[in-house]
Coordinates of C-alpha atoms in Angstrom, one line a residue:
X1 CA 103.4 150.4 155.3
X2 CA 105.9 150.1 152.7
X3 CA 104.5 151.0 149.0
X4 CA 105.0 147.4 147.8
X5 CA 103.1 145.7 150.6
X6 CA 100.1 147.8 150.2
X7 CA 99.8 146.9 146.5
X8 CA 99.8 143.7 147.6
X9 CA 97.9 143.7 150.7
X10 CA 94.6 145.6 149.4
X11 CA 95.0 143.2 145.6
X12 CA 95.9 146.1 143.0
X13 CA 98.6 143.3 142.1
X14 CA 98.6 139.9 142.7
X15 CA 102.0 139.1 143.9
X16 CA 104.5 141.7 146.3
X17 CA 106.9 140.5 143.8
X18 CA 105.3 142.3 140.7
X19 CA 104.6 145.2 143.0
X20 CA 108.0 145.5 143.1
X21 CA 109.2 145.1 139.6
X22 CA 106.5 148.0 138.8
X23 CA 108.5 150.0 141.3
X24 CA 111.6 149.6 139.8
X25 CA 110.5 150.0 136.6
X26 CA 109.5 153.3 137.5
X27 CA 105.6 152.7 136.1
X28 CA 104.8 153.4 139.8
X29 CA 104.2 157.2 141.4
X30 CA 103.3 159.3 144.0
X31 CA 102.3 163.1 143.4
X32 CA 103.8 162.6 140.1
X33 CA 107.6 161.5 141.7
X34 CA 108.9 158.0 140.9
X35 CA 109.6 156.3 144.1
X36 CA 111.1 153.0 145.5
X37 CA 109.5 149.8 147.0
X38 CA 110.7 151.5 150.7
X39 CA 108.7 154.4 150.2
X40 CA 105.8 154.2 153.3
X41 CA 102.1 155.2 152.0
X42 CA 100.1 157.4 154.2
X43 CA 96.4 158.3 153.8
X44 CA 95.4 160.7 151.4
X45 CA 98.4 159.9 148.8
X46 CA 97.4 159.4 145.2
X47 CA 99.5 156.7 143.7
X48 CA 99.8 156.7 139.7
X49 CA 100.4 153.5 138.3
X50 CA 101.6 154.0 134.0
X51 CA 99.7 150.9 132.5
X52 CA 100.1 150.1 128.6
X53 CA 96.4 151.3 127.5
X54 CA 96.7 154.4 130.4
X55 CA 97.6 155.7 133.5
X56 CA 95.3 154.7 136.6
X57 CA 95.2 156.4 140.1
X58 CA 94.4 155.0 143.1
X59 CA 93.9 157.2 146.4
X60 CA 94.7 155.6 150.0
X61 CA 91.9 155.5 152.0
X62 CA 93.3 153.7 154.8
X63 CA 96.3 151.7 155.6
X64 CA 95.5 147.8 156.2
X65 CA 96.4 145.9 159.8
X66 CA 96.8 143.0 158.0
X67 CA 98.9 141.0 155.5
X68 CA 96.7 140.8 153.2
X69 CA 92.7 141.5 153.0
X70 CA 89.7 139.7 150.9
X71 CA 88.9 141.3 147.8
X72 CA 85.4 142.4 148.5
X73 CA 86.8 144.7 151.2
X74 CA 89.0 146.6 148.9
X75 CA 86.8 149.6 148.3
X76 CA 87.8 150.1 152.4
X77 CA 91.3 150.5 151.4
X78 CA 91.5 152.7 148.1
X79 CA 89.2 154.3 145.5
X80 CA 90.1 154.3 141.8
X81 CA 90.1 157.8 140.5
X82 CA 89.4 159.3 137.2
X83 CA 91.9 161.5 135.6

């Protein structure tokens, strides 16, 4: 699943759209690397998103079926990390 979708999908952001202006802002990383909206997301990847107050990681926990998922089943999908 492409990088956007999943930030989508599992509700980190509320529209694909915004995913992908964080993307090509380059606020948006993987193992410390900028990447593009393309970029597929496997299990176990930490993505590092740079927010105005501070940076927030998120680590895949599995990669959704679906288009999108409710938000009370997030937790199934990713974990918030502290750094």
């Amino acid at each position: 699943m492409r990088i956007d979708k999943f930030l989508n999908a599992v509700n980190i952001t509320k529209k694909r759209s915004t995913a992908q202006d964080m993307l090509t802002s380059g606020v948006v990383k993987i193992d410390g690397a900028i990447i593009k909206a393309s970029r597929n997301i496997k299990i176990g990847d930490v993505i590092e998103i740079d927010y105005l107050e501070k940076p927030r990681f998120y680590q895949v926990l599995q990669i959704p079926e679906q288009k999108t998922i409710k938000k009370n089943e997030s937790h199934l999908y990713y974990k918030e990390m502290q750094r």
